[in-house]
mmCIF file of C-alpha atoms and ligand atoms in Angstrom:
data_model
loop_
_atom_site.group_PDB
_atom_site.id
_atom_site.type_symbol
_atom_site.label_atom_id
_atom_site.label_comp_id
_atom_site.label_asym_id
_atom_site.label_seq_id
_atom_site.Cartn_x
_atom_site.Cartn_y
_atom_site.Cartn_z
ATOM 1 C CA MET A 1 25.981 40.145 24.245
ATOM 2 C CA ALA A 2 26.402 43.464 22.445
ATOM 3 C CA ARG A 3 26.799 46.839 24.135
ATOM 4 C CA ARG A 4 24.543 49.363 22.475
ATOM 5 C CA VAL A 5 23.191 52.861 23.021
ATOM 6 C CA VAL A 6 19.453 53.331 23.413
ATOM 7 C CA ALA A 7 17.287 56.365 24.070
ATOM 8 C CA THR A 8 15.239 55.456 27.159
ATOM 9 C CA ALA A 9 12.876 58.438 26.711
ATOM 10 C CA TYR A 10 12.436 61.466 24.435
ATOM 11 C CA GLY A 11 14.593 64.378 25.527
ATOM 12 C CA GLY A 12 18.178 65.638 25.618
ATOM 13 C CA PRO A 13 21.462 63.683 25.693
ATOM 14 C CA GLU A 14 20.700 62.607 29.289
ATOM 15 C CA VAL A 15 18.182 60.047 27.934
ATOM 16 C CA LEU A 16 20.966 58.098 26.183
ATOM 17 C CA ALA A 17 22.041 54.942 27.988
ATOM 18 C CA LEU A 18 24.394 52.057 27.316
ATOM 19 C CA VAL A 19 22.734 48.622 27.641
ATOM 20 C CA GLU A 20 23.720 45.014 26.969
ATOM 21 C CA GLU A 21 21.535 43.060 24.569
ATOM 22 C CA PRO A 22 21.903 39.728 22.831
ATOM 23 C CA VAL A 23 22.874 39.982 19.182
ATOM 24 C CA GLY A 24 21.719 37.045 17.112
ATOM 25 C CA PRO A 25 23.748 35.099 14.547
ATOM 26 C CA PRO A 26 23.266 36.515 11.039
ATOM 27 C CA GLY A 27 20.393 34.959 9.095
ATOM 28 C CA PRO A 28 20.417 34.345 5.333
ATOM 29 C CA GLY A 29 21.510 37.527 3.566
ATOM 30 C CA GLU A 30 22.771 39.102 6.811
ATOM 31 C CA VAL A 31 26.188 40.045 8.172
ATOM 32 C CA LEU A 32 27.437 40.288 11.758
ATOM 33 C CA VAL A 33 29.832 43.233 12.026
ATOM 34 C CA GLY A 34 32.129 44.075 14.931
ATOM 35 C CA VAL A 35 31.799 47.861 15.033
ATOM 36 C CA ARG A 36 35.067 49.790 15.259
ATOM 37 C CA ALA A 37 33.465 53.247 14.878
ATOM 38 C CA ALA A 38 29.954 54.702 14.545
ATOM 39 C CA GLY A 39 29.186 58.074 12.991
ATOM 40 C CA THR A 40 26.849 60.537 14.728
ATOM 41 C CA ASN A 41 24.596 62.931 12.818
ATOM 42 C CA PRO A 42 22.154 65.738 13.660
ATOM 43 C CA PHE A 43 19.367 63.440 12.408
ATOM 44 C CA ASP A 44 20.035 61.066 15.344
ATOM 45 C CA VAL A 45 19.341 63.980 17.693
ATOM 46 C CA LYS A 46 16.070 64.777 15.925
ATOM 47 C CA ILE A 47 14.912 61.181 16.479
ATOM 48 C CA TYR A 48 15.394 60.955 20.260
ATOM 49 C CA SER A 49 14.633 64.604 21.011
ATOM 50 C CA GLY A 50 11.103 64.047 19.719
ATOM 51 C CA GLY A 51 11.484 66.320 16.685
ATOM 52 C CA LEU A 52 10.016 63.571 14.508
ATOM 53 C CA GLY A 53 7.324 62.391 16.911
ATOM 54 C CA ARG A 54 7.124 60.944 20.431
ATOM 55 C CA ASP A 55 5.647 57.480 20.061
ATOM 56 C CA PRO A 56 6.198 55.752 23.448
ATOM 57 C CA ALA A 57 5.936 52.348 21.728
ATOM 58 C CA LYS A 58 9.297 53.047 20.008
ATOM 59 C CA LEU A 59 11.153 53.237 23.366
ATOM 60 C CA PRO A 60 13.775 52.161 24.240
ATOM 61 C CA MET A 61 15.068 53.170 20.821
ATOM 62 C CA ARG A 62 18.310 52.130 19.129
ATOM 63 C CA LEU A 63 20.292 54.931 17.500
ATOM 64 C CA GLY A 64 22.812 55.440 14.722
ATOM 65 C CA SER A 65 22.652 54.800 11.003
ATOM 66 C CA GLU A 66 26.291 54.359 9.974
ATOM 67 C CA ALA A 67 29.260 52.362 11.144
ATOM 68 C CA ALA A 68 32.594 50.935 10.061
ATOM 69 C CA GLY A 69 33.999 47.675 11.322
ATOM 70 C CA VAL A 70 35.093 44.114 10.636
ATOM 71 C CA VAL A 71 32.879 41.224 9.499
ATOM 72 C CA ARG A 72 32.623 38.572 12.251
ATOM 73 C CA ALA A 73 30.117 36.153 10.691
ATOM 74 C CA VAL A 74 28.001 35.880 7.555
ATOM 75 C CA GLY A 75 24.750 34.128 6.716
ATOM 76 C CA ALA A 76 24.247 32.024 3.613
ATOM 77 C CA GLU A 77 24.565 33.397 0.046
ATOM 78 C CA ILE A 78 26.268 36.638 0.981
ATOM 79 C CA SER A 79 27.134 39.384 -1.447
ATOM 80 C CA GLY A 80 26.779 43.160 -1.048
ATOM 81 C CA PRO A 81 26.916 46.211 -3.337
ATOM 82 C CA THR A 82 30.725 45.901 -3.625
ATOM 83 C CA GLY A 83 30.801 42.098 -4.077
ATOM 84 C CA ALA A 84 31.394 39.044 -1.893
ATOM 85 C CA ILE A 85 31.500 39.572 1.890
ATOM 86 C CA ARG A 86 33.815 37.378 3.974
ATOM 87 C CA VAL A 87 34.702 37.045 7.628
ATOM 88 C CA GLY A 88 37.540 39.469 8.402
ATOM 89 C CA ASP A 89 36.589 42.023 5.709
ATOM 90 C CA GLU A 90 36.820 45.672 6.729
ATOM 91 C CA VAL A 91 33.463 47.233 5.866
ATOM 92 C CA VAL A 92 31.259 50.302 5.984
ATOM 93 C CA VAL A 93 27.620 49.777 6.962
ATOM 94 C CA PHE A 94 24.974 52.197 5.710
ATOM 95 C CA ARG A 95 22.079 52.388 6.374
ATOM 96 C CA ALA A 96 22.588 50.505 9.606
ATOM 97 C CA ALA A 97 19.882 50.178 12.247
ATOM 98 C CA GLY A 98 21.289 50.867 15.705
ATOM 99 C CA ALA A 99 24.897 51.555 14.694
ATOM 100 C CA TYR A 100 25.793 52.988 18.138
ATOM 101 C CA ALA A 101 26.906 49.545 19.342
ATOM 102 C CA ASP A 102 29.930 47.285 19.480
ATOM 103 C CA GLU A 103 28.294 44.606 17.332
ATOM 104 C CA ILE A 104 25.439 44.817 14.800
ATOM 105 C CA VAL A 105 23.629 42.553 12.346
ATOM 106 C CA ALA A 106 22.963 44.260 8.999
ATOM 107 C CA PRO A 107 21.519 43.200 5.659
ATOM 108 C CA ALA A 108 24.222 42.474 3.069
ATOM 109 C CA SER A 109 22.736 45.222 0.885
ATOM 110 C CA ALA A 110 23.978 47.758 3.465
ATOM 111 C CA VAL A 111 27.531 46.367 3.751
ATOM 112 C CA LEU A 112 30.269 47.794 1.498
ATOM 113 C CA ALA A 113 34.028 47.337 1.392
ATOM 114 C CA LYS A 114 35.818 50.003 3.463
ATOM 115 C CA PRO A 115 38.319 51.938 1.367
ATOM 116 C CA ASP A 116 41.893 51.509 2.664
ATOM 117 C CA GLU A 117 42.334 55.285 2.352
ATOM 118 C CA LEU A 118 40.063 55.881 5.365
ATOM 119 C CA SER A 119 40.504 54.924 9.019
ATOM 120 C CA PHE A 120 37.519 53.264 10.707
ATOM 121 C CA GLU A 121 36.647 56.599 12.341
ATOM 122 C CA GLU A 122 36.706 58.435 9.004
ATOM 123 C CA ALA A 123 34.791 55.689 7.209
ATOM 124 C CA ALA A 124 32.064 55.795 9.878
ATOM 125 C CA GLY A 125 31.399 59.423 8.934
ATOM 126 C CA LEU A 126 31.433 59.069 5.161
ATOM 127 C CA MET A 127 28.072 57.806 4.049
ATOM 128 C CA LEU A 128 25.208 59.809 5.532
ATOM 129 C CA VAL A 129 26.668 63.205 4.713
ATOM 130 C CA GLY A 130 28.145 61.964 1.425
ATOM 131 C CA THR A 131 24.959 60.433 0.044
ATOM 132 C CA THR A 132 23.041 63.566 1.048
ATOM 133 C CA ALA A 133 25.621 65.692 -0.777
ATOM 134 C CA VAL A 134 25.368 63.628 -3.968
ATOM 135 C CA HIS A 135 21.566 63.888 -3.806
ATOM 136 C CA ALA A 136 21.675 67.666 -3.333
ATOM 137 C CA LEU A 137 24.131 68.171 -6.199
ATOM 138 C CA ALA A 138 22.031 66.013 -8.501
ATOM 139 C CA ALA A 139 18.851 67.870 -7.523
ATOM 140 C CA ALA A 140 20.491 71.229 -8.230
ATOM 141 C CA GLY A 141 21.857 69.887 -11.533
ATOM 142 C CA VAL A 142 25.446 70.908 -10.762
ATOM 143 C CA ALA A 143 27.914 70.212 -13.581
ATOM 144 C CA ALA A 144 31.401 71.211 -14.725
ATOM 145 C CA GLY A 145 31.716 74.938 -15.301
ATOM 146 C CA ASP A 146 28.899 75.910 -12.935
ATOM 147 C CA THR A 147 29.365 78.379 -10.117
ATOM 148 C CA LEU A 148 27.786 76.847 -7.009
ATOM 149 C CA LEU A 149 26.946 78.562 -3.709
ATOM 150 C CA VAL A 150 27.033 76.229 -0.674
ATOM 151 C CA HIS A 151 25.570 77.349 2.657
ATOM 152 C CA GLY A 152 27.217 75.671 5.665
ATOM 153 C CA ALA A 153 30.133 74.609 3.473
ATOM 154 C CA ALA A 154 32.420 73.539 6.338
ATOM 155 C CA GLY A 155 29.840 71.230 7.957
ATOM 156 C CA GLY A 156 29.533 67.501 7.412
ATOM 157 C CA VAL A 157 27.188 67.652 4.426
ATOM 158 C CA GLY A 158 28.551 70.995 3.226
ATOM 159 C CA SER A 159 32.187 69.880 3.064
ATOM 160 C CA SER A 160 31.109 66.779 1.128
ATOM 161 C CA VAL A 161 29.129 68.960 -1.289
ATOM 162 C CA VAL A 162 32.179 71.188 -1.773
ATOM 163 C CA GLN A 163 34.595 68.334 -2.474
ATOM 164 C CA ILE A 164 32.284 66.443 -4.837
ATOM 165 C CA ALA A 165 31.374 69.623 -6.734
ATOM 166 C CA VAL A 166 35.028 70.655 -7.053
ATOM 167 C CA ALA A 167 35.897 67.148 -8.297
ATOM 168 C CA SER A 168 33.192 67.489 -10.950
ATOM 169 C CA GLY A 169 34.679 70.767 -12.233
ATOM 170 C CA ALA A 170 32.366 73.296 -10.597
ATOM 171 C CA ARG A 171 33.560 76.554 -9.008
ATOM 172 C CA VAL A 172 32.352 76.693 -5.411
ATOM 173 C CA VAL A 173 31.707 79.647 -3.112
ATOM 174 C CA GLY A 174 30.976 78.407 0.412
ATOM 175 C CA THR A 175 29.672 80.120 3.552
ATOM 176 C CA ALA A 176 31.376 79.376 6.870
ATOM 177 C CA ALA A 177 32.529 81.012 10.096
ATOM 178 C CA PRO A 178 35.829 82.857 9.519
ATOM 179 C CA GLU A 179 37.867 80.320 11.541
ATOM 180 C CA ARG A 180 36.900 77.676 8.976
ATOM 181 C CA HIS A 181 37.876 79.607 5.859
ATOM 182 C CA ASP A 182 41.305 78.007 5.583
ATOM 183 C CA ASP A 183 39.654 74.569 5.705
ATOM 184 C CA LEU A 184 37.388 75.584 2.833
ATOM 185 C CA ARG A 185 40.305 76.876 0.753
ATOM 186 C CA ARG A 186 42.060 73.527 1.260
ATOM 187 C CA LEU A 187 38.943 71.789 -0.102
ATOM 188 C CA GLY A 188 39.028 74.004 -3.180
ATOM 189 C CA ALA A 189 36.218 76.447 -2.364
ATOM 190 C CA VAL A 190 36.203 80.241 -2.135
ATOM 191 C CA PRO A 191 35.116 80.993 1.465
ATOM 192 C CA VAL A 192 32.700 83.731 2.488
ATOM 193 C CA ALA A 193 31.396 84.638 5.964
ATOM 194 C CA TYR A 194 27.669 84.201 6.559
ATOM 195 C CA GLY A 195 25.687 86.985 8.291
ATOM 196 C CA ASP A 196 24.680 90.543 7.357
ATOM 197 C CA GLY A 197 25.819 91.546 3.873
ATOM 198 C CA LEU A 198 26.186 87.963 2.585
ATOM 199 C CA LEU A 199 24.382 88.746 -0.676
ATOM 200 C CA GLU A 200 26.785 91.574 -1.574
ATOM 201 C CA ARG A 201 29.846 89.548 -0.590
ATOM 202 C CA VAL A 202 28.833 86.623 -2.801
ATOM 203 C CA ARG A 203 28.053 88.995 -5.700
ATOM 204 C CA GLU A 204 31.599 90.376 -5.412
ATOM 205 C CA LEU A 205 33.112 86.885 -5.406
ATOM 206 C CA ALA A 206 30.937 85.680 -8.300
ATOM 207 C CA PRO A 207 30.523 88.687 -10.617
ATOM 208 C CA ASP A 208 29.373 86.422 -13.458
ATOM 209 C CA GLY A 209 26.527 85.041 -11.357
ATOM 210 C CA VAL A 210 25.671 81.910 -9.418
ATOM 211 C CA ASP A 211 24.180 78.980 -11.340
ATOM 212 C CA ALA A 212 23.033 76.816 -8.438
ATOM 213 C CA ALA A 213 22.858 76.730 -4.643
ATOM 214 C CA VAL A 214 22.884 73.990 -1.998
ATOM 215 C CA ASP A 215 21.637 74.990 1.456
ATOM 216 C CA THR A 216 22.619 72.769 4.399
ATOM 217 C CA VAL A 217 21.659 75.323 7.041
ATOM 218 C CA GLY A 218 18.016 76.257 6.512
ATOM 219 C CA THR A 219 18.161 79.858 7.730
ATOM 220 C CA ASP A 220 16.097 82.590 6.056
ATOM 221 C CA GLU A 221 19.397 84.180 5.058
ATOM 222 C CA ALA A 222 20.539 81.051 3.201
ATOM 223 C CA VAL A 223 17.194 80.710 1.418
ATOM 224 C CA ASP A 224 16.825 84.417 0.572
ATOM 225 C CA VAL A 225 20.378 84.824 -0.733
ATOM 226 C CA SER A 226 20.001 81.690 -2.864
ATOM 227 C CA ILE A 227 16.765 82.977 -4.378
ATOM 228 C CA ALA A 228 18.278 86.396 -5.050
ATOM 229 C CA LEU A 229 21.291 84.931 -6.868
ATOM 230 C CA VAL A 230 20.079 81.835 -8.695
ATOM 231 C CA ALA A 231 17.729 82.589 -11.585
ATOM 232 C CA ASP A 232 16.235 79.081 -11.859
ATOM 233 C CA ARG A 233 14.625 77.928 -8.571
ATOM 234 C CA ASP A 234 14.877 74.334 -9.773
ATOM 235 C CA ARG A 235 18.611 74.712 -9.209
ATOM 236 C CA ILE A 236 18.314 75.547 -5.507
ATOM 237 C CA ALA A 237 18.323 72.525 -3.186
ATOM 238 C CA THR A 238 17.886 72.655 0.589
ATOM 239 C CA ILE A 239 18.252 69.820 3.084
ATOM 240 C CA ALA A 240 17.210 71.929 6.063
ATOM 241 C CA ALA A 241 14.630 74.644 5.192
ATOM 242 C CA PHE A 242 11.622 72.323 5.398
ATOM 243 C CA THR A 243 9.087 74.878 6.563
ATOM 244 C CA ARG A 244 9.909 77.675 4.147
ATOM 245 C CA GLY A 245 11.374 75.745 1.252
ATOM 246 C CA GLY A 246 8.199 74.019 0.110
ATOM 247 C CA GLY A 247 6.297 77.208 -0.661
ATOM 248 C CA LEU A 248 9.131 78.716 -2.692
ATOM 249 C CA TRP A 249 9.361 76.078 -5.432
ATOM 250 C CA ILE A 250 12.930 75.212 -4.529
ATOM 251 C CA LYS A 251 13.997 71.567 -4.102
ATOM 252 C CA VAL A 252 13.460 70.355 -0.521
ATOM 253 C CA LEU A 253 15.272 67.074 0.085
ATOM 254 C CA GLY A 254 15.431 64.284 2.598
ATOM 255 C CA ALA A 255 12.879 64.611 5.341
ATOM 256 C CA GLY A 256 9.895 66.668 6.414
ATOM 257 C CA PRO A 257 6.567 67.281 4.715
ATOM 258 C CA GLY A 258 6.762 67.005 0.933
ATOM 259 C CA ALA A 259 10.509 66.368 0.955
ATOM 260 C CA ASP A 260 12.095 64.045 -1.589
ATOM 261 C CA PRO A 261 13.789 61.210 0.355
ATOM 262 C CA GLY A 262 15.911 60.296 -2.689
ATOM 263 C CA THR A 263 16.356 56.717 -1.468
ATOM 264 C CA ALA A 264 17.420 55.250 -4.824
ATOM 265 C CA ILE A 265 19.860 58.037 -5.685
ATOM 266 C CA ARG A 266 21.383 57.921 -2.189
ATOM 267 C CA ASP A 267 21.801 54.128 -2.283
ATOM 268 C CA ALA A 268 23.522 54.378 -5.679
ATOM 269 C CA ALA A 269 25.685 57.252 -4.393
ATOM 270 C CA ARG A 270 27.462 54.942 -1.927
ATOM 271 C CA LEU A 271 29.564 53.414 -4.715
ATOM 272 C CA GLU A 272 30.357 56.856 -6.152
ATOM 273 C CA LEU A 273 31.570 57.998 -2.736
ATOM 274 C CA LEU A 274 33.907 55.003 -2.442
ATOM 275 C CA ARG A 275 35.294 55.796 -5.888
ATOM 276 C CA LEU A 276 35.867 59.461 -4.965
ATOM 277 C CA VAL A 277 37.664 58.442 -1.759
ATOM 278 C CA ARG A 278 39.897 55.992 -3.629
ATOM 279 C CA SER A 279 40.785 58.609 -6.253
ATOM 280 C CA GLY A 280 41.752 61.109 -3.533
ATOM 281 C CA SER A 281 38.925 63.552 -4.315
ATOM 282 C CA LEU A 282 36.962 63.078 -1.084
ATOM 283 C CA ARG A 283 38.132 63.110 2.515
ATOM 284 C CA VAL A 284 36.278 62.905 5.818
ATOM 285 C CA ARG A 285 37.338 65.166 8.632
ATOM 286 C CA VAL A 286 36.908 63.688 12.105
ATOM 287 C CA GLY A 287 36.501 66.355 14.781
ATOM 288 C CA ARG A 288 36.081 64.397 18.034
ATOM 289 C CA VAL A 289 36.120 60.730 18.996
ATOM 290 C CA TYR A 290 34.311 59.486 22.139
ATOM 291 C CA PRO A 291 33.974 56.051 23.736
ATOM 292 C CA LEU A 292 30.473 54.579 23.362
ATOM 293 C CA ALA A 293 29.977 54.996 27.106
ATOM 294 C CA GLU A 294 30.377 58.778 26.713
ATOM 295 C CA VAL A 295 27.624 59.079 24.112
ATOM 296 C CA ALA A 296 25.807 61.830 26.044
ATOM 297 C CA GLU A 297 28.942 63.999 26.038
ATOM 298 C CA ALA A 298 29.461 63.239 22.345
ATOM 299 C CA HIS A 299 25.946 64.473 21.633
ATOM 300 C CA ARG A 300 26.500 67.660 23.631
ATOM 301 C CA THR A 301 29.497 68.311 21.392
ATOM 302 C CA LEU A 302 27.443 67.493 18.287
ATOM 303 C CA ALA A 303 24.701 69.914 19.354
ATOM 304 C CA GLY A 304 27.278 72.624 20.129
ATOM 305 C CA GLY A 305 28.288 72.689 16.446
ATOM 306 C CA ARG A 306 31.977 73.302 17.212
ATOM 307 C CA ALA A 307 33.495 69.855 16.675
ATOM 308 C CA TYR A 308 35.128 70.986 13.410
ATOM 309 C CA GLY A 309 34.458 67.607 11.826
ATOM 310 C CA LYS A 310 32.490 64.434 12.430
ATOM 311 C CA VAL A 311 31.750 63.346 15.984
ATOM 312 C CA VAL A 312 32.471 59.609 16.120
ATOM 313 C CA LEU A 313 31.835 56.912 18.750
ATOM 314 C CA VAL A 314 34.195 53.997 19.325
ATOM 315 C CA PRO A 315 33.382 50.886 21.403
HETATM 316 N N1 LIG B 401 17.416 66.394 4.569
HETATM 317 C C1 LIG B 401 18.361 65.488 4.625
HETATM 318 O O1 LIG B 401 18.345 64.493 3.934
HETATM 319 C C2 LIG B 401 19.499 65.717 5.560
HETATM 320 C C3 LIG B 401 20.590 64.839 5.567
HETATM 321 C C4 LIG B 401 21.675 65.130 6.395
HETATM 322 C C5 LIG B 401 21.622 66.257 7.227
HETATM 323 N N2 LIG B 401 20.518 67.045 7.203
HETATM 324 C C6 LIG B 401 20.441 68.269 8.029
HETATM 325 O O2 LIG B 401 21.356 69.191 7.473
HETATM 326 C C7 LIG B 401 21.904 70.001 8.481
HETATM 327 C C8 LIG B 401 23.424 69.952 8.398
HETATM 328 O O3 LIG B 401 23.894 68.662 8.724
HETATM 329 P P1 LIG B 401 25.454 68.396 8.943
HETATM 330 O O4 LIG B 401 25.619 66.969 9.303
HETATM 331 O O5 LIG B 401 26.211 68.950 7.815
HETATM 332 O O6 LIG B 401 25.712 69.304 10.253
HETATM 333 P P2 LIG B 401 27.069 69.935 10.790
HETATM 334 O O7 LIG B 401 28.225 69.081 10.426
HETATM 335 O O8 LIG B 401 26.823 70.238 12.222
HETATM 336 O O9 LIG B 401 27.240 71.287 9.965
HETATM 337 C C9 LIG B 401 26.391 72.360 10.155
HETATM 338 C C10 LIG B 401 27.132 73.612 9.689
HETATM 339 O O10 LIG B 401 26.208 74.694 9.707
HETATM 340 C C11 LIG B 401 26.983 75.867 9.791
HETATM 341 N N3 LIG B 401 26.185 76.970 10.315
HETATM 342 C C12 LIG B 401 25.685 77.120 11.566
HETATM 343 N N4 LIG B 401 24.970 78.255 11.627
HETATM 344 C C13 LIG B 401 25.025 78.829 10.397
HETATM 345 C C14 LIG B 401 24.480 80.018 9.829
HETATM 346 N N5 LIG B 401 23.706 80.835 10.534
HETATM 347 N N6 LIG B 401 24.741 80.262 8.515
HETATM 348 C C15 LIG B 401 25.518 79.440 7.778
HETATM 349 N N7 LIG B 401 26.056 78.295 8.264
HETATM 350 C C16 LIG B 401 25.813 78.013 9.571
HETATM 351 C C17 LIG B 401 28.150 75.536 10.683
HETATM 352 O O11 LIG B 401 29.225 76.178 10.048
HETATM 353 P P3 LIG B 401 30.365 76.998 10.803
HETATM 354 O O12 LIG B 401 31.162 75.981 11.584
HETATM 355 O O13 LIG B 401 31.131 77.562 9.658
HETATM 356 O O14 LIG B 401 29.699 78.022 11.673
HETATM 357 C C18 LIG B 401 28.278 74.012 10.587
HETATM 358 O O15 LIG B 401 29.505 73.628 10.014
HETATM 359 C C19 LIG B 401 21.310 69.476 9.800
HETATM 360 O O16 LIG B 401 20.173 70.252 10.121
HETATM 361 C C20 LIG B 401 20.881 68.068 9.464
HETATM 362 O O17 LIG B 401 19.822 67.594 10.290
HETATM 363 C C21 LIG B 401 19.463 66.808 6.394
#
């Protein structure tokens, strides 16, 4: 039997419950993974809070799309994006269905070798934010020599955007709360506080102009400042301004009406992320770790936005 988190209804963290369910042996092309850590993301909240619909037929609903763990069993003919998969391998699973669990069965196509450079907790928080960051940078056409503005630069996606852009030779100005500015400097970005006067502050920091912008926040301020500073709207990508973004001819990515899901580019990005981790260019910051049984508390922390890193569940 596996212990797993399900949403028993649509609502707040109080609808999350731990249940025991049988987990089958892996079929052909599948892998049974003992989960050592599962990453949480704001998207998980949108699913059970009803932000993406309230179909009662989907309840109880499994949650979580990324995990790190150890292979316990494999089906026939097994090979994943990073090669052969064997019992005992340390792996990252993305996209996983129902990753908030102590054991999951996943298709081999979602199972990649865990880089030794990351703990299980760090590895569990690598892929969703990292693949989103690669997609956003590609959409905004960011290249060496560019000056890039990142909104929400200290968040999960934002800090990945910063590190990958810096590694590619871009100069990055990133918005964050003042208490996170030292973190941003350590990642190689020039920090700037969001809020009134942001446009003028960024102009001062980037007197030669801003070539591209990535918005991970979705506020009017983030959208308006990006439009004021970046001449070519094709070089502004947002992963959060779904309502406003579409009408402004900027790139709206990932979810929501008219958004580009970028499935192929995000799947391919997984290997690039592993390479960046191994070369020391990309790190994952874990903010808080909770036992699976305390998932509701973990989600309160996630919603509070003050974890200062990924919120991770461990069985
Ligand atoms: N479309 C997609 O494909 C996709 C994929 C992944 C995530 N997302 C969405 O992208 C958003 C960010 O995800 P995440 O995982 O990076 O979340 P996160 O780790 O919670 O980061 C969010 C960041 O937003 C910053 N922030 C809060 N209010 C702000 C404001 N008014 N102005 C500027 N920054 C502000 C916070 O920075 P401070 O700590 O500095 O205040 C925080 O670090 C979420 O809405 C998520 O659902 C979309």
